[in-house]
Amino acid sequence: MRIAFLQKYPFPYFGVMALSASLPPEVEREVFIGDLERDAAASAAAFRPDVLALPVMSLEYAWMLEQARRVKALHPSVTVVAGYIHATACPEMVAEEGIDAVCVGEGDRSFPRFLAALRAGGQPEPLPGFWVKRRGEIVRGGEPEPILDLDSLPEEDRDLYYRKYPSLRDERLKHFMASRGCPFDCAFCCHQVYSRLYRGKGRYVRRKSPERVIAEIAGVKKRYGLSSLCFLDDVFIMDVGWLKRFTDLYRREIGLPYFCAITPPNFTPEIARLLKESGCHTVNFGVETASERKRFEVLNKRVTNEEMLAAARLIKEQGMKLQTTVMFGLPFETVDEAFENIRFNLRLGADFLASNVLLPFPKTAIEESARKAGILDPDYLRSPAYRGIHLNSVFRFPGIETIERVQKISHLAMRFPALLPLFRRLVRVRSKRLFFLIY
């Protein structure tokens, strides 16, 4: 059996690496990356796969549907399976032309079972975690179960990417994940979908043991080489006991600088000290908006400005860098509030500001409230604006075009705060080309 994974963006997807690792060795598999191939659909079809697996993020939904239809046209016998974040939020996408099945939730167990049923011949019965299209009708399997013991899973298959794309293999900064899940319920985040899906089925936040994490890093360091790490966990540290064991092992066996994300309410002087001692050089947390009221009421992110300022002080006291993230263009945000985002991050002393334009994810509270307010096009997923968080908003309310321009100059305003009055005048200029050049 042959499996082709097809994605758009040029970096290893952890979900794809986990699924590849879960497959038996006799299954041939290859990944095709749209941004790194001349024609990813044609290349995937030429591989003659039995199954085309699509890890669908909402921002690439329209692109993925186009690729699925093209591969189907070139290789009609292929079974197309969509999975990942968007498919979990919207399993009804199985009704789309070119899609045969949808994998809902974590597929480490269910995807290999689906493939085994396919290999046995004929249309498989709908398994837990799968929606399938059968003779034009949608048949839904049972609810999926989360993987509770992450140490029981095989190590992610990085070789799937590294043997095909040497540029990814040779990057000196490599990414890791020590956990799955997030304890919070922010209105804008896809974790709302996953936490609802797994409610009542055990812990949603699960963590690999420190020993397992260190073994993975040591293996990657030996096989492929690396000089620094980035942990992509939504919240890297919640458990001080885990961090103490990790710190001891990491210093002795790895000893490389790394980046991670924290949440301010749980950030203590002890955690800051342990991060520094273990080799952390930059800490990230999400500000999202300087408006504490909107952070609570619109985003359901219950972190105060004072908690953020306190966390920033602890980070700086330990000599680490601070990166913050901000979303411009919250529903009915004003231009003054957009500029306050910049001023608050200056107060925090952020060394790096990762800013984006808020784009809603399906089935989240922010999407629902925007629909009810009448500021979101019902067909926004197919909008040209819905292709990247650094482009344009899909919301429509007074001042949003100006706020998009504030986002484009935010990094310059952080570097040159004395020029804020000039930037206030500059964003009145209605030139998309100018602001993309600035950005």
Short mmCIF file of C-alpha atoms in Angstrom, two decimals:
data_model
loop_
_atom_site.label_atom_id
_atom_site.label_comp_id
_atom_site.label_asym_id
_atom_site.label_seq_id
_atom_site.Cartn_x
_atom_site.Cartn_y
_atom_site.Cartn_z
CA MET A 1 0.00 0.00 0.00
CA ARG A 2 1.14 3.54 -0.79
CA ILE A 3 0.26 6.67 1.18
CA ALA A 4 0.88 10.21 -0.12
CA PHE A 5 0.74 13.05 2.40
CA LEU A 6 0.06 16.39 0.72
CA GLN A 7 0.43 19.77 2.46
CA LYS A 8 0.99 23.38 1.48
CA TYR A 9 3.46 24.93 3.91
CA PRO A 10 7.21 24.14 3.98
CA PHE A 11 7.78 22.72 7.45
CA PRO A 12 7.32 19.31 9.07
CA TYR A 13 3.79 18.84 10.43
CA PHE A 14 3.82 16.98 13.73
CA GLY A 15 0.50 15.32 12.93
CA VAL A 16 1.88 13.94 9.67
CA MET A 17 5.07 12.71 11.35
CA ALA A 18 3.00 11.01 14.07
CA LEU A 19 0.73 9.29 11.53
CA SER A 20 3.66 8.12 9.43
CA ALA A 21 5.32 6.67 12.53
CA SER A 22 2.12 4.77 13.35
CA LEU A 23 2.08 2.92 10.01
CA PRO A 24 3.54 -0.57 9.55
CA PRO A 25 6.91 -0.62 7.76
CA GLU A 26 5.55 -2.30 4.62
CA VAL A 27 3.40 0.75 3.86
CA GLU A 28 5.21 3.05 1.42
CA ARG A 29 4.76 6.71 2.26
CA GLU A 30 5.93 10.03 0.83
CA VAL A 31 5.18 13.67 1.55
CA PHE A 32 4.54 16.37 -1.05
CA ILE A 33 4.81 20.04 -0.05
CA GLY A 34 3.06 22.59 -2.22
CA ASP A 35 5.52 25.40 -1.52
CA LEU A 36 8.50 23.16 -2.36
CA GLU A 37 7.16 21.34 -5.43
CA ARG A 38 6.66 22.66 -8.95
CA ASP A 39 3.27 20.91 -9.03
CA ALA A 40 2.48 19.06 -5.82
CA ALA A 41 -0.77 17.52 -7.07
CA ALA A 42 0.88 16.14 -10.21
CA SER A 43 3.82 14.79 -8.18
CA ALA A 44 1.49 13.13 -5.67
CA ALA A 45 -0.59 11.57 -8.46
CA ALA A 46 2.56 10.29 -10.18
CA PHE A 47 3.43 8.44 -6.96
CA ARG A 48 0.25 6.37 -7.61
CA PRO A 49 -0.89 6.29 -3.99
CA ASP A 50 -3.70 4.13 -2.70
CA VAL A 51 -4.50 6.86 -0.19
CA LEU A 52 -3.98 10.62 -0.37
CA ALA A 53 -3.83 12.01 3.19
CA LEU A 54 -4.52 15.73 3.59
CA PRO A 55 -3.58 17.47 6.88
CA VAL A 56 -6.03 20.35 6.51
CA MET A 57 -5.60 23.62 8.35
CA SER A 58 -8.44 26.11 7.90
CA LEU A 59 -6.20 28.66 6.19
CA GLU A 60 -5.41 26.15 3.44
CA TYR A 61 -8.90 24.65 3.12
CA ALA A 62 -9.66 26.03 -0.34
CA TRP A 63 -6.18 25.11 -1.58
CA MET A 64 -6.52 21.55 -0.23
CA LEU A 65 -9.86 21.00 -1.97
CA GLU A 66 -8.34 22.11 -5.25
CA GLN A 67 -5.40 19.71 -4.81
CA ALA A 68 -7.68 16.81 -3.87
CA ARG A 69 -9.75 17.28 -7.02
CA ARG A 70 -6.67 17.54 -9.21
CA VAL A 71 -5.11 14.37 -7.78
CA LYS A 72 -8.45 12.56 -8.22
CA ALA A 73 -8.62 13.67 -11.84
CA LEU A 74 -5.11 12.38 -12.52
CA HIS A 75 -5.44 9.21 -10.41
CA PRO A 76 -9.16 8.33 -10.06
CA SER A 77 -8.71 5.20 -7.93
CA VAL A 78 -7.10 7.05 -5.01
CA THR A 79 -8.96 7.28 -1.68
CA VAL A 80 -8.71 10.84 -0.30
CA VAL A 81 -8.70 11.20 3.49
CA ALA A 82 -8.77 14.62 5.16
CA GLY A 83 -7.65 15.08 8.75
CA TYR A 84 -6.00 17.50 11.19
CA ILE A 85 -7.45 20.69 12.69
CA HIS A 86 -9.98 21.79 10.09
CA ALA A 87 -11.31 18.30 9.39
CA THR A 88 -11.80 17.74 13.11
CA ALA A 89 -13.74 21.00 13.43
CA CYS A 90 -15.72 20.45 10.22
CA PRO A 91 -16.01 16.72 9.46
CA GLU A 92 -18.93 17.57 7.19
CA MET A 93 -16.27 18.53 4.64
CA VAL A 94 -16.45 14.87 3.63
CA ALA A 95 -19.38 15.96 1.44
CA GLU A 96 -17.00 18.04 -0.71
CA GLU A 97 -16.14 16.80 -4.18
CA GLY A 98 -12.83 14.90 -4.10
CA ILE A 99 -13.01 13.91 -0.40
CA ASP A 100 -13.81 10.28 0.47
CA ALA A 101 -13.29 10.20 4.24
CA VAL A 102 -12.46 12.42 7.20
CA CYS A 103 -10.37 11.45 10.23
CA VAL A 104 -11.62 13.28 13.32
CA GLY A 105 -9.27 13.97 16.22
CA GLU A 106 -5.96 12.22 16.81
CA GLY A 107 -5.41 9.54 14.18
CA ASP A 108 -2.49 7.63 15.71
CA ARG A 109 -4.73 4.59 16.25
CA SER A 110 -7.71 5.16 13.95
CA PHE A 111 -5.82 5.97 10.73
CA PRO A 112 -3.85 2.66 10.65
CA ARG A 113 -7.12 0.79 11.36
CA PHE A 114 -8.79 2.58 8.47
CA LEU A 115 -5.92 1.63 6.16
CA ALA A 116 -6.04 -1.98 7.33
CA ALA A 117 -9.74 -2.10 6.47
CA LEU A 118 -8.99 -0.65 3.03
CA ARG A 119 -6.29 -3.26 2.44
CA ALA A 120 -8.78 -5.98 3.33
CA GLY A 121 -10.79 -4.87 0.31
CA GLY A 122 -13.92 -2.87 -0.38
CA GLN A 123 -15.37 0.04 1.53
CA PRO A 124 -14.46 -0.15 5.24
CA GLU A 125 -17.11 0.13 7.87
CA PRO A 126 -17.02 3.55 9.54
CA LEU A 127 -14.59 3.32 12.42
CA PRO A 128 -14.55 5.47 15.56
CA GLY A 129 -13.11 8.82 14.56
CA PHE A 130 -14.04 8.52 10.87
CA TRP A 131 -16.72 9.94 8.62
CA VAL A 132 -16.88 8.26 5.19
CA LYS A 133 -18.76 8.94 1.98
CA ARG A 134 -20.41 5.82 0.63
CA ARG A 135 -22.38 5.89 -2.63
CA GLY A 136 -23.09 9.55 -2.09
CA GLU A 137 -24.20 9.19 1.53
CA ILE A 138 -22.23 10.24 4.60
CA VAL A 139 -21.76 7.53 7.20
CA ARG A 140 -20.43 8.57 10.58
CA GLY A 141 -18.40 6.31 12.88
CA GLY A 142 -18.29 6.53 16.66
CA GLU A 143 -16.57 9.19 18.73
CA PRO A 144 -12.74 9.11 18.78
CA GLU A 145 -10.68 8.52 21.91
CA PRO A 146 -7.62 10.59 22.89
CA ILE A 147 -4.20 9.01 23.25
CA LEU A 148 -3.68 9.27 27.00
CA ASP A 149 -0.13 7.87 27.25
CA LEU A 150 2.11 9.80 24.85
CA ASP A 151 5.14 7.73 25.82
CA SER A 152 3.37 4.69 24.31
CA LEU A 153 3.51 6.25 20.83
CA PRO A 154 6.46 5.80 18.46
CA GLU A 155 8.76 8.75 17.90
CA GLU A 156 7.60 11.11 15.14
CA ASP A 157 8.88 10.10 11.69
CA ARG A 158 11.07 13.06 10.77
CA ASP A 159 12.79 11.06 8.06
CA LEU A 160 9.60 11.31 5.99
CA TYR A 161 10.48 15.00 5.47
CA TYR A 162 14.25 14.94 5.79
CA ARG A 163 14.96 12.31 3.14
CA LYS A 164 12.76 14.16 0.62
CA TYR A 165 13.69 17.76 1.42
CA PRO A 166 17.33 18.20 2.51
CA SER A 167 16.70 21.90 3.17
CA LEU A 168 14.41 20.93 6.06
CA ARG A 169 16.88 18.35 7.35
CA ASP A 170 19.76 20.82 7.31
CA GLU A 171 18.03 23.55 9.31
CA ARG A 172 19.95 24.05 12.55
CA LEU A 173 16.83 25.07 14.48
CA LYS A 174 14.46 22.14 14.87
CA HIS A 175 11.05 21.90 16.51
CA PHE A 176 9.76 19.55 19.20
CA MET A 177 6.56 18.94 21.14
CA ALA A 178 6.53 17.65 24.71
CA SER A 179 2.74 17.60 25.12
CA ARG A 180 -0.67 17.63 23.51
CA GLY A 181 -3.60 19.79 24.53
CA CYS A 182 -4.06 23.08 26.35
CA PRO A 183 -5.77 23.74 29.70
CA PHE A 184 -7.41 26.98 28.55
CA ASP A 185 -10.57 27.74 26.59
CA CYS A 186 -9.70 30.83 24.55
CA ALA A 187 -12.49 31.86 22.18
CA PHE A 188 -10.20 32.12 19.15
CA CYS A 189 -8.32 28.82 19.48
CA CYS A 190 -8.84 25.42 17.85
CA HIS A 191 -8.33 23.79 21.26
CA GLN A 192 -11.97 24.68 21.91
CA VAL A 193 -12.88 22.07 19.27
CA TYR A 194 -10.54 19.36 20.58
CA SER A 195 -11.39 19.84 24.25
CA ARG A 196 -15.12 19.52 23.46
CA LEU A 197 -14.43 16.41 21.40
CA TYR A 198 -12.56 14.68 24.22
CA ARG A 199 -14.59 15.96 27.18
CA GLY A 200 -15.20 13.17 29.70
CA LYS A 201 -12.63 10.87 28.09
CA GLY A 202 -9.66 11.43 30.36
CA ARG A 203 -7.04 14.17 30.53
CA TYR A 204 -6.99 16.50 27.55
CA VAL A 205 -3.58 17.95 28.47
CA ARG A 206 -1.08 15.10 28.23
CA ARG A 207 2.68 15.25 28.48
CA LYS A 208 5.57 13.05 27.50
CA SER A 209 7.92 12.12 30.30
CA PRO A 210 11.12 14.20 30.55
CA GLU A 211 13.09 11.04 29.75
CA ARG A 212 11.14 10.52 26.52
CA VAL A 213 11.57 14.15 25.46
CA ILE A 214 15.31 14.05 26.08
CA ALA A 215 15.66 10.76 24.18
CA GLU A 216 13.87 12.25 21.16
CA ILE A 217 16.06 15.36 21.14
CA ALA A 218 19.25 13.32 21.58
CA GLY A 219 18.24 11.08 18.67
CA VAL A 220 17.55 14.02 16.36
CA LYS A 221 20.80 15.70 17.41
CA LYS A 222 22.77 12.54 16.60
CA ARG A 223 21.03 11.66 13.31
CA TYR A 224 20.45 15.05 11.75
CA GLY A 225 22.27 17.68 13.81
CA LEU A 226 20.86 20.81 15.43
CA SER A 227 22.16 23.85 17.27
CA SER A 228 18.96 25.17 18.88
CA LEU A 229 15.40 24.05 19.61
CA CYS A 230 11.90 25.45 19.61
CA PHE A 231 9.21 23.75 21.70
CA LEU A 232 5.85 24.24 19.97
CA ASP A 233 3.73 23.30 22.99
CA ASP A 234 0.96 25.83 23.61
CA VAL A 235 2.05 25.90 27.26
CA PHE A 236 5.43 24.27 27.79
CA ILE A 237 5.37 24.35 31.58
CA MET A 238 2.54 23.76 34.02
CA ASP A 239 4.21 21.16 36.27
CA VAL A 240 7.25 22.30 38.27
CA GLY A 241 8.17 18.71 39.15
CA TRP A 242 8.31 17.83 35.44
CA LEU A 243 10.46 20.90 34.74
CA LYS A 244 12.94 20.02 37.49
CA ARG A 245 13.52 16.55 36.01
CA PHE A 246 13.69 18.02 32.51
CA THR A 247 16.20 20.68 33.57
CA ASP A 248 18.58 18.17 35.10
CA LEU A 249 18.45 15.84 32.08
CA TYR A 250 18.56 18.61 29.48
CA ARG A 251 21.64 20.29 30.96
CA ARG A 252 23.55 17.01 31.14
CA GLU A 253 22.52 15.40 27.85
CA ILE A 254 21.54 18.19 25.43
CA GLY A 255 22.91 21.58 26.53
CA LEU A 256 21.54 23.61 23.62
CA PRO A 257 19.60 26.91 23.71
CA TYR A 258 15.84 26.67 23.26
CA PHE A 259 12.62 28.66 22.95
CA CYS A 260 9.29 27.90 24.66
CA ALA A 261 5.88 29.39 25.54
CA ILE A 262 4.44 29.98 29.01
CA THR A 263 1.26 31.38 30.52
CA PRO A 264 1.69 34.36 32.88
CA PRO A 265 -0.72 33.34 35.70
CA ASN A 266 1.29 30.16 36.33
CA PHE A 267 4.72 31.71 35.87
CA THR A 268 6.76 31.88 39.06
CA PRO A 269 10.32 32.90 40.00
CA GLU A 270 11.17 29.21 40.37
CA ILE A 271 9.95 28.36 36.86
CA ALA A 272 11.83 31.35 35.41
CA ARG A 273 15.04 30.22 37.17
CA LEU A 274 14.68 26.61 36.00
CA LEU A 275 14.05 27.66 32.41
CA LYS A 276 17.17 29.80 32.43
CA GLU A 277 19.27 27.07 34.07
CA SER A 278 18.15 24.50 31.51
CA GLY A 279 19.14 26.68 28.54
CA CYS A 280 16.02 28.64 27.58
CA HIS A 281 16.98 31.86 25.80
CA THR A 282 13.55 33.22 24.74
CA VAL A 283 10.12 32.90 26.32
CA ASN A 284 6.84 33.59 24.53
CA PHE A 285 3.40 34.41 25.82
CA GLY A 286 0.27 35.62 24.07
CA VAL A 287 -0.87 39.16 24.84
CA GLU A 288 -3.49 39.03 22.04
CA THR A 289 -4.86 42.48 22.95
CA ALA A 290 -3.87 45.25 25.35
CA SER A 291 -7.52 45.66 26.31
CA GLU A 292 -8.00 43.58 29.43
CA ARG A 293 -11.77 43.86 29.06
CA LYS A 294 -11.75 42.47 25.51
CA ARG A 295 -9.24 39.81 26.47
CA PHE A 296 -11.71 38.56 29.08
CA GLU A 297 -15.05 39.23 27.40
CA VAL A 298 -14.29 38.69 23.70
CA LEU A 299 -11.39 36.23 23.77
CA ASN A 300 -12.16 34.41 27.05
CA LYS A 301 -8.45 34.63 27.85
CA ARG A 302 -8.43 35.27 31.59
CA VAL A 303 -5.02 36.80 32.04
CA THR A 304 -4.65 40.29 33.49
CA ASN A 305 -2.26 42.96 32.30
CA GLU A 306 -0.58 42.94 35.69
CA GLU A 307 0.06 39.19 35.43
CA MET A 308 1.69 39.79 32.05
CA LEU A 309 3.84 42.63 33.39
CA ALA A 310 4.92 40.46 36.33
CA ALA A 311 5.85 37.55 34.02
CA ALA A 312 7.79 39.90 31.75
CA ARG A 313 9.79 41.17 34.75
CA LEU A 314 10.68 37.61 35.80
CA ILE A 315 11.80 36.75 32.28
CA LYS A 316 13.99 39.84 32.07
CA GLU A 317 15.45 39.31 35.56
CA GLN A 318 16.75 35.93 34.39
CA GLY A 319 18.35 37.47 31.30
CA MET A 320 16.01 35.78 28.84
CA LYS A 321 14.39 37.43 25.82
CA LEU A 322 10.65 38.01 25.60
CA GLN A 323 8.54 37.37 22.53
CA THR A 324 4.86 38.33 22.60
CA THR A 325 2.04 37.63 20.18
CA VAL A 326 -0.74 40.08 19.35
CA MET A 327 -3.88 39.75 17.23
CA PHE A 328 -5.01 42.91 15.50
CA GLY A 329 -8.56 43.29 14.23
CA LEU A 330 -10.68 41.87 17.04
CA PRO A 331 -14.40 42.41 16.36
CA PHE A 332 -15.14 46.14 16.60
CA GLU A 333 -11.61 47.02 17.68
CA THR A 334 -10.82 50.71 17.26
CA VAL A 335 -7.70 52.25 15.76
CA ASP A 336 -6.83 53.67 19.19
CA GLU A 337 -7.03 50.15 20.68
CA ALA A 338 -4.82 48.84 17.89
CA PHE A 339 -2.13 51.39 18.74
CA GLU A 340 -2.54 50.60 22.44
CA ASN A 341 -1.47 47.04 21.56
CA ILE A 342 1.89 48.46 20.52
CA ARG A 343 2.22 50.72 23.55
CA PHE A 344 1.44 47.88 25.97
CA ASN A 345 4.06 45.63 24.39
CA LEU A 346 6.57 48.44 24.77
CA ARG A 347 5.67 48.55 28.48
CA LEU A 348 6.27 44.81 28.67
CA GLY A 349 9.71 45.30 27.17
CA ALA A 350 9.04 42.75 24.42
CA ASP A 351 12.16 42.01 22.39
CA PHE A 352 10.14 40.48 19.57
CA LEU A 353 6.53 41.10 18.60
CA ALA A 354 4.79 38.44 16.53
CA SER A 355 1.71 40.23 15.22
CA ASN A 356 -1.05 38.95 13.01
CA VAL A 357 -4.54 39.79 11.84
CA LEU A 358 -7.19 37.80 13.70
CA LEU A 359 -8.77 35.19 11.44
CA PRO A 360 -11.53 33.09 13.00
CA PHE A 361 -11.35 29.31 13.06
CA PRO A 362 -14.53 27.30 12.42
CA LYS A 363 -16.63 26.17 15.39
CA THR A 364 -14.91 28.55 17.83
CA ALA A 365 -16.70 31.10 19.99
CA ILE A 366 -15.10 34.04 18.17
CA GLU A 367 -16.45 32.78 14.84
CA GLU A 368 -19.93 32.31 16.27
CA SER A 369 -20.03 35.78 17.83
CA ALA A 370 -18.75 37.40 14.61
CA ARG A 371 -21.44 35.63 12.59
CA LYS A 372 -24.14 36.78 15.02
CA ALA A 373 -22.82 40.34 14.83
CA GLY A 374 -23.08 40.26 11.04
CA ILE A 375 -19.43 41.16 10.43
CA LEU A 376 -18.33 37.79 8.96
CA ASP A 377 -19.07 36.58 5.44
CA PRO A 378 -20.73 33.13 5.72
CA ASP A 379 -18.42 31.87 2.94
CA TYR A 380 -15.25 33.31 4.48
CA LEU A 381 -13.30 30.05 4.20
CA ARG A 382 -13.14 30.52 0.43
CA SER A 383 -12.28 34.21 0.63
CA PRO A 384 -8.94 35.27 -0.91
CA ALA A 385 -8.29 37.13 2.38
CA TYR A 386 -8.47 33.84 4.30
CA ARG A 387 -5.06 32.62 3.18
CA GLY A 388 -2.67 33.88 5.84
CA ILE A 389 -2.67 35.52 9.26
CA HIS A 390 -0.40 38.34 8.05
CA LEU A 391 -2.66 39.46 5.20
CA ASN A 392 -6.16 40.90 5.57
CA SER A 393 -9.13 40.51 7.88
CA VAL A 394 -12.30 38.69 6.88
CA PHE A 395 -14.27 40.82 9.34
CA ARG A 396 -16.03 43.91 8.05
CA PHE A 397 -16.63 46.77 10.49
CA PRO A 398 -15.67 50.49 10.55
CA GLY A 399 -11.92 51.07 10.73
CA ILE A 400 -10.77 47.52 9.97
CA GLU A 401 -8.75 48.54 6.89
CA THR A 402 -6.81 51.06 9.00
CA ILE A 403 -6.24 48.44 11.70
CA GLU A 404 -4.79 46.10 9.06
CA ARG A 405 -2.28 48.84 8.27
CA VAL A 406 -1.44 49.28 11.97
CA GLN A 407 -0.56 45.58 12.11
CA LYS A 408 1.77 45.99 9.12
CA ILE A 409 3.78 48.77 10.84
CA SER A 410 3.69 47.27 14.35
CA HIS A 411 7.19 45.76 14.15
CA LEU A 412 8.65 49.11 13.04
CA ALA A 413 6.78 50.93 15.80
CA MET A 414 8.30 48.55 18.36
CA ARG A 415 11.79 49.35 17.05
CA PHE A 416 11.22 53.09 16.75
CA PRO A 417 8.62 54.05 19.41
CA ALA A 418 9.51 57.74 19.15
CA LEU A 419 7.96 57.65 15.67
CA LEU A 420 4.51 56.57 16.89
CA PRO A 421 2.94 59.97 16.07
CA LEU A 422 4.29 59.63 12.52
CA PHE A 423 2.92 56.09 12.24
CA ARG A 424 -0.50 57.38 13.38
CA ARG A 425 -0.52 59.66 10.34
CA LEU A 426 1.00 57.06 8.00
CA VAL A 427 -1.77 54.49 8.50
CA ARG A 428 -4.24 56.94 6.97
CA VAL A 429 -2.62 56.26 3.60
CA ARG A 430 -4.80 53.78 1.70
CA SER A 431 -2.16 51.77 -0.14
CA LYS A 432 -2.03 48.00 0.36
CA ARG A 433 1.12 47.77 -1.74
CA LEU A 434 2.96 50.30 0.44
CA PHE A 435 2.12 48.51 3.69
CA PHE A 436 3.03 45.07 2.36
CA LEU A 437 6.39 46.51 1.32
CA ILE A 438 6.82 47.98 4.82
CA TYR A 439 5.86 44.67 6.43
#
